[in-house]
Coordinates of C-alpha atoms and ligand atoms in Angstrom, one line a residue:
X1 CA -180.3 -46.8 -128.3
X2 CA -181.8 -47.5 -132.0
X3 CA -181.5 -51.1 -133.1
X4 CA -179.3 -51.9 -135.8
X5 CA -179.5 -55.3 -136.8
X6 CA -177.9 -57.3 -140.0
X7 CA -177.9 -59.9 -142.6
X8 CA -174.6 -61.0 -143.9
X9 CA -174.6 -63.9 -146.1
X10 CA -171.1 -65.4 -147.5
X11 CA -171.7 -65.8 -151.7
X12 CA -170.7 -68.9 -151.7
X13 CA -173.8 -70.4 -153.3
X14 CA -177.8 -68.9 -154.0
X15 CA -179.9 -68.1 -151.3
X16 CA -180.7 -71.0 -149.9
X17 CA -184.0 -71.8 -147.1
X18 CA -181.6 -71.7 -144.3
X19 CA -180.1 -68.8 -145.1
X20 CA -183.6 -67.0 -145.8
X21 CA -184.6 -67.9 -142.4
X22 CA -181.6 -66.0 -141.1
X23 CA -182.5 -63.3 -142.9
X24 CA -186.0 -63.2 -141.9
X25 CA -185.6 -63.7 -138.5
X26 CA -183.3 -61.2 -138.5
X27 CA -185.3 -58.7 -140.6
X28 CA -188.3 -59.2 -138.4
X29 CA -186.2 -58.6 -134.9
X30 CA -185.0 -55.3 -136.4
X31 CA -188.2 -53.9 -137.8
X32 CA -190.1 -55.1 -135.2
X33 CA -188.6 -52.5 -133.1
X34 CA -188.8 -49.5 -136.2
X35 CA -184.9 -50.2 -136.4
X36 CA -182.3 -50.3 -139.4
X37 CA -181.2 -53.8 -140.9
X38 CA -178.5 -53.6 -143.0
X39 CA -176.9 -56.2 -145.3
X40 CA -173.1 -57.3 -145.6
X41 CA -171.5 -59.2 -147.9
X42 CA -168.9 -61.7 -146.0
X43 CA -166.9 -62.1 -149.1
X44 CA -164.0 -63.2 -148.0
X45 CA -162.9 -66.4 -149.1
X46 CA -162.9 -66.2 -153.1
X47 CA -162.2 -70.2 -153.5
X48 CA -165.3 -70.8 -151.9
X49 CA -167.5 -68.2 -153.8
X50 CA -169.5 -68.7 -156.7
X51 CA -169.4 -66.0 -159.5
X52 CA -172.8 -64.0 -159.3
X53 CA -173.8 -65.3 -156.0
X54 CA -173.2 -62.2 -154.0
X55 CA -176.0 -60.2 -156.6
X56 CA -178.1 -63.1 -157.0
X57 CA -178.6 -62.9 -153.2
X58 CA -179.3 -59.4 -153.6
X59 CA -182.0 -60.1 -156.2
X60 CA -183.5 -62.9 -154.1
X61 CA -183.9 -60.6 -150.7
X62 CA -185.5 -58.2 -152.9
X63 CA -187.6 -60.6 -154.3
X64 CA -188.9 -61.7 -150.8
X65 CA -189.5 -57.8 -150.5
X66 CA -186.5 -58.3 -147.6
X67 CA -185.3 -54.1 -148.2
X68 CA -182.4 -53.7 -146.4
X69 CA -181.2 -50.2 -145.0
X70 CA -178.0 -48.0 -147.1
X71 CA -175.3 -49.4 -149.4
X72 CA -174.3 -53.2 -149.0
X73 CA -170.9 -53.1 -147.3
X74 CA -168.5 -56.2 -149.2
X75 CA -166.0 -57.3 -147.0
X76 CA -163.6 -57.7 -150.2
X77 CA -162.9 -54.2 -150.2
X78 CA -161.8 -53.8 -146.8
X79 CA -158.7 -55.9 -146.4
X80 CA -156.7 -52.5 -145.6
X81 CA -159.3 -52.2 -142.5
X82 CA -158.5 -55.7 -141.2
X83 CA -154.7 -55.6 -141.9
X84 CA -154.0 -52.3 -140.3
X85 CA -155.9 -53.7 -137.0
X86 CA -154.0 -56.9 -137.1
X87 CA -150.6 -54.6 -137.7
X88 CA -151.7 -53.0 -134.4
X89 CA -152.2 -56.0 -132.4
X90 CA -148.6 -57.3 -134.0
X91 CA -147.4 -54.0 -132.9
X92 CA -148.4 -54.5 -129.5
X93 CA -147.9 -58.0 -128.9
X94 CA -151.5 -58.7 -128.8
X95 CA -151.2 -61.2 -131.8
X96 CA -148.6 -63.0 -132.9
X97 CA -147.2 -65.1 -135.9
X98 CA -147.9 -69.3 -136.2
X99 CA -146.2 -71.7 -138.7
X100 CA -148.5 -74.7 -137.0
X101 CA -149.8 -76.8 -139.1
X102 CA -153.2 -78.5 -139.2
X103 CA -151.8 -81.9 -139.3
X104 CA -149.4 -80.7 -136.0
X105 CA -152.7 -79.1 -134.1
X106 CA -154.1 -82.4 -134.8
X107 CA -151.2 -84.3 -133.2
X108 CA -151.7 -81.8 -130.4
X109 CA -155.4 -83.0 -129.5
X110 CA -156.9 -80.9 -132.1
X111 CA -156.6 -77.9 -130.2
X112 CA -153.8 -75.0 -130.7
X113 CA -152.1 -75.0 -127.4
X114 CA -150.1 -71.8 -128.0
X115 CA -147.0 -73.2 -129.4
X116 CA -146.1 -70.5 -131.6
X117 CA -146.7 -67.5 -128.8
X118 CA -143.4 -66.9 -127.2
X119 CA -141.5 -67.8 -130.7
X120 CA -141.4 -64.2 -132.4
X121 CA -141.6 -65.4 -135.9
X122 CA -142.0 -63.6 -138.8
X123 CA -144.5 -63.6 -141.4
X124 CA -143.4 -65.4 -143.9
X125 CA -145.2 -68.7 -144.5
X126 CA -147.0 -68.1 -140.6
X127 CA -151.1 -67.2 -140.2
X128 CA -151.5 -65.0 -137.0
X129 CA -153.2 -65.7 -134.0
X130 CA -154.7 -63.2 -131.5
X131 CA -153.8 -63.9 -128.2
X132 CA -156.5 -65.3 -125.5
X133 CA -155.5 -63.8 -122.2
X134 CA -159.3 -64.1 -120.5
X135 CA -161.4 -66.6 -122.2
X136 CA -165.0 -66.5 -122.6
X137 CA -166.7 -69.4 -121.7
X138 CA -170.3 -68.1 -121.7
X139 CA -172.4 -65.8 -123.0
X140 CA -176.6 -64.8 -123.0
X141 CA -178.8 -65.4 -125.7
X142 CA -181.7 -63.7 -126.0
X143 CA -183.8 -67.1 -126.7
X144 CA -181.3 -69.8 -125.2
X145 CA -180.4 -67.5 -121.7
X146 CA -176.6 -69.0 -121.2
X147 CA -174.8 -70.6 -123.7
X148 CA -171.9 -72.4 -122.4
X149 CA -168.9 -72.7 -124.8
X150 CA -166.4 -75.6 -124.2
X151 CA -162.9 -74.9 -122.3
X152 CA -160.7 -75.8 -124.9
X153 CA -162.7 -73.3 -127.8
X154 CA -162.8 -70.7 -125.9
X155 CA -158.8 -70.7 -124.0
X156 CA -157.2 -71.4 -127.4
X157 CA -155.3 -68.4 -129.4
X158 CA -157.5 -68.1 -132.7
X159 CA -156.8 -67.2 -136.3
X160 CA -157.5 -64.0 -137.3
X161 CA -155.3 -63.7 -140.8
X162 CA -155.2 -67.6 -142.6
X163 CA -151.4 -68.5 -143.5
X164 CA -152.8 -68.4 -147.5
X165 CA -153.5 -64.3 -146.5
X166 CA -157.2 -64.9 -146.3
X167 CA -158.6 -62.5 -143.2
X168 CA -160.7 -64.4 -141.1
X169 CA -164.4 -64.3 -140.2
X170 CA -164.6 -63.7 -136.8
X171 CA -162.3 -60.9 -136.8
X172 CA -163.7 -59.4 -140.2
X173 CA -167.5 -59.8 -138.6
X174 CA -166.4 -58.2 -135.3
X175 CA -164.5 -55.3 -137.4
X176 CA -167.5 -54.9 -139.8
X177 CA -170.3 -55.3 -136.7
X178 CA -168.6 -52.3 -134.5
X179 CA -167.9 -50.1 -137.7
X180 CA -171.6 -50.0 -139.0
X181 CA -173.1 -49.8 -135.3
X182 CA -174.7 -53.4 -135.2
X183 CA -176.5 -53.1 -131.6
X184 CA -177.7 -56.9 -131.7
X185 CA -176.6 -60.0 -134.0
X186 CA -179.6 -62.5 -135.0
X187 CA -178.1 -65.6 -136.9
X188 CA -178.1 -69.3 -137.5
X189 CA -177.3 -70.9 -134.2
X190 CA -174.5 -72.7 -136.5
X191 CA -172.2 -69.6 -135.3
X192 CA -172.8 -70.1 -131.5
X193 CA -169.9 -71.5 -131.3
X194 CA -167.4 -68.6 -132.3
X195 CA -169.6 -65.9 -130.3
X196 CA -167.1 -66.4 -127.3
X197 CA -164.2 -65.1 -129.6
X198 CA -166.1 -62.4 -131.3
X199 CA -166.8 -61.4 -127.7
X200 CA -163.4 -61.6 -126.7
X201 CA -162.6 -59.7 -129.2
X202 CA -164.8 -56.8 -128.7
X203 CA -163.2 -57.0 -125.2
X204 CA -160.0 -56.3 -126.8
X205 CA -160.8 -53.8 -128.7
X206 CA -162.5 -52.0 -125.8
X207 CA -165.7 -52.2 -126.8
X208 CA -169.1 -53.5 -125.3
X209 CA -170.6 -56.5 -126.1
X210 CA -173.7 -56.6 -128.0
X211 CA -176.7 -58.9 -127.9
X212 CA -176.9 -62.0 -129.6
X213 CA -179.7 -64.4 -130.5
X214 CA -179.3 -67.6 -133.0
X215 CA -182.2 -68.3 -134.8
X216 CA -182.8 -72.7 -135.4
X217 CA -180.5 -73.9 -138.2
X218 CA -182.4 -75.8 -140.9
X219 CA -180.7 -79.1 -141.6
X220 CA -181.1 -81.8 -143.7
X221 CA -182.5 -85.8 -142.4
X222 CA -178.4 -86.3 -142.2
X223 CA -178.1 -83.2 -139.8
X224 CA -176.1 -81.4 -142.0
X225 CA -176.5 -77.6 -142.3
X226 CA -178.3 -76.7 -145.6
X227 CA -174.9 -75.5 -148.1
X228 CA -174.3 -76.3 -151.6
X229 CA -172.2 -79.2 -150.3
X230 CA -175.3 -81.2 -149.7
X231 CA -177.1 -79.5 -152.6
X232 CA -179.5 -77.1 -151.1
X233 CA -181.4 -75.3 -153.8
X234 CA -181.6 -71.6 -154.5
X235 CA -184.9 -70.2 -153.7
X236 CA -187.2 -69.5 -155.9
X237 CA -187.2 -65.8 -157.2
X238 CA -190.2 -66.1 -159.3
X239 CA -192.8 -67.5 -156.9
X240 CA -191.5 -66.3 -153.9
X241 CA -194.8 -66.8 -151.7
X242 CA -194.7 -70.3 -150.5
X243 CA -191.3 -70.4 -149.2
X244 CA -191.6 -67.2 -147.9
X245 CA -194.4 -68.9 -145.7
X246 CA -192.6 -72.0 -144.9
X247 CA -189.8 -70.0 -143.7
X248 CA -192.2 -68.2 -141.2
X249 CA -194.1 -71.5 -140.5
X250 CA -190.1 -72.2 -139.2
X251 CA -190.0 -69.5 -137.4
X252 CA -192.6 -70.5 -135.4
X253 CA -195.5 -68.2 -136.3
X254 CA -198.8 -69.5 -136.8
X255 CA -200.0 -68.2 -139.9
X256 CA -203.8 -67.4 -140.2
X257 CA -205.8 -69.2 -143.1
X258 CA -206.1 -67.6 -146.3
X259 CA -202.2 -66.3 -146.1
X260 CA -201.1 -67.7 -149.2
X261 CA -203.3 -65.7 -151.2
X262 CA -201.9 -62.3 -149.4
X263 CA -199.8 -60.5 -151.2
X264 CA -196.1 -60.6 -150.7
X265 CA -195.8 -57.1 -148.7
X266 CA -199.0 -57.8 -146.8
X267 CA -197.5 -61.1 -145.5
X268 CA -194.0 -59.4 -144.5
X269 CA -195.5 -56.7 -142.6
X270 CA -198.0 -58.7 -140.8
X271 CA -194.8 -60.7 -139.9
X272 CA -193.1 -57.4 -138.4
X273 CA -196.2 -57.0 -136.6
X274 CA -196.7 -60.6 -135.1
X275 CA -192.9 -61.5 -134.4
X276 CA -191.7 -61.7 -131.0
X277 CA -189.0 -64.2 -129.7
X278 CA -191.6 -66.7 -127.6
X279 CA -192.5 -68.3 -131.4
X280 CA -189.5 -69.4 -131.6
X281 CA -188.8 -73.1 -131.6
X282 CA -186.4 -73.7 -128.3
X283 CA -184.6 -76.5 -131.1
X284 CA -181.4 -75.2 -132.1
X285 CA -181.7 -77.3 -134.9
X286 CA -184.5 -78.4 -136.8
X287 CA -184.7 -81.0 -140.1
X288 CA -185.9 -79.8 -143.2
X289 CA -187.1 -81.6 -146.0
X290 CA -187.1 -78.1 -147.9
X291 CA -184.2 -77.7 -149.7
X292 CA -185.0 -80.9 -151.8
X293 CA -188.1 -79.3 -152.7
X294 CA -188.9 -79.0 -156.2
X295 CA -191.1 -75.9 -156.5
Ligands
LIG1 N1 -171.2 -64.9 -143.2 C1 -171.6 -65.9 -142.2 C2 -172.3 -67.1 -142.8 O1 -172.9 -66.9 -143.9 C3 -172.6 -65.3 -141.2 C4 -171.9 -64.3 -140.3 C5 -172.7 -63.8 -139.2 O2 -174.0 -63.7 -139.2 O3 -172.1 -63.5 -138.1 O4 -172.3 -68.1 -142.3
ZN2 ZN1 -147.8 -72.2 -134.2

């Protein structure tokens, strides 16, 4: 089967260092083995975006020479995708309507213990829930071998449309990820966590599983994940070349002397050429004093 693999940033700030090693790592893994790495805008969530992020990550990738395969897909323009597959699952019972609130889950133990499952409500005011007949408490990662995810994560009935209308991510990724043919998902190992459910959802929809592998998550001394929260700076577009490097240096390649007077496409497709998955740090999360960086 030819690899597919993907990048798919939410705009909710610049391109940041963590989020240009999960584009790199990803980029690499896919053109390592001559395959197609496509980009995806995860747009979903307007209240979080910032205006112009979603082309000034655009601009950035192509300023690390990062050339991604066909049109970038933007999740905004497929709410009739997502709705008519949650319609479905409505249809036949698979999902169902919830009027818990957070404040009630909270009282609950902080998990949703399927209150709302046998009540038949209607949609008003309610976000919907798919249901979780056969958790999945594990799964393999290509660098980390078996990933255990807690009980209570993976038994509970998750949100896949938000009460406020929102669709949410891991049923838009797992949507978006069987539609354009993504054979293997390389991320930040900040979305371990919700890989059960995506799996569970390709089980759902009757599809295979695909391979995973989460790349180390920058984070700052605090070990907070990079955002614009804890003001981690857009990269810069200009002088692209020594972040670029520290980003492999992250990685875990050992870059030969003399790189940082390569040029830009010399020191991506030596990259392509050198990757392979024993580099990687075993962390799953590694501080970085990068994104304080003035450069
Ligand atoms: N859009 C998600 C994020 O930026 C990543 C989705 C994914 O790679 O599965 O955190
Ligand atoms: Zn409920």
């Amino acid at each position: 089967m030819d690899y597919v693999g993907r990048f798919a940033p939410s705009p909710s700030g610049p391109l940041h260092f963590g989020s240009l090693v999960a584009a790199l790592g990803s980029y690499f893994q896919a053109k390592s083995q001559h395959g197609t790495w496509l980009v995806r805008m995860e747009d979903l969530d307007p209240p979080r975006e910032m205006p112009g992020a979603a082309d000034l990550i655009l601009k950035t990738l192509e300023a690390y020479h990062l050339f991604w395969d066909g049109e970038v897909v933007y999740q905004s323009q497929r709410h009739p995708i997502y709705q008519s597959q949650i319609e479905e699952w409505l249809t036949q019972q698979e999902a169902y309507y919830c009027q818990c609130t957070r404040k009630q889950i909270k009282a609950d133990g902080g998990y949703y213990l399927g209150h709302c499952r046998d009540k038949h409500l209607q949609a008003e005011g309610c976000a919907v829930r798919i249901k979780v007949d056969t958790p999945i408490t594990e799964f393999y990662d290509l660098k980390h071998g078996r990933i255990a995810i807690p009980q209570a994560i993976a038994e509970e009935d998750f949100i896949i449309k938000r009460r406020d209308g929102l669709y949410a991510y891991n049923l838009a990724v797992v949507i978006d990820d069987i539609e354009q043919g993504v054979t293997e998902i390389v991320r930040g190992a900040d979305l371990i966590e919700p890989t059960g459910r995506q799996i569970g959802l390709y089980n759902t929809l009757g599809k295979t599983p695909i391979q995973y592998l989460h790349l180390p998550l920058a984070v700052t001394e605090n070990g907070a994940k990079l955002s614009k929260q804890n003001h981690a700076e857009g990269i810069s577009l200009d002088n692209p070349i020594p972040t670029l490097l520290e980003a492999m240096r992250f990685l875990g390649f050992s870059l030969p002397k003399g790189m940082n007077t390569a040029k830009i496409d010399e020191i991506i497709a030596w990259g392509i050429e050198q990757w392979h998955l024993t580099q990687l740090p075993e962390a799953t999360q590694i501080t970085t004093l990068f994104s304080n960086r003035v450069s």
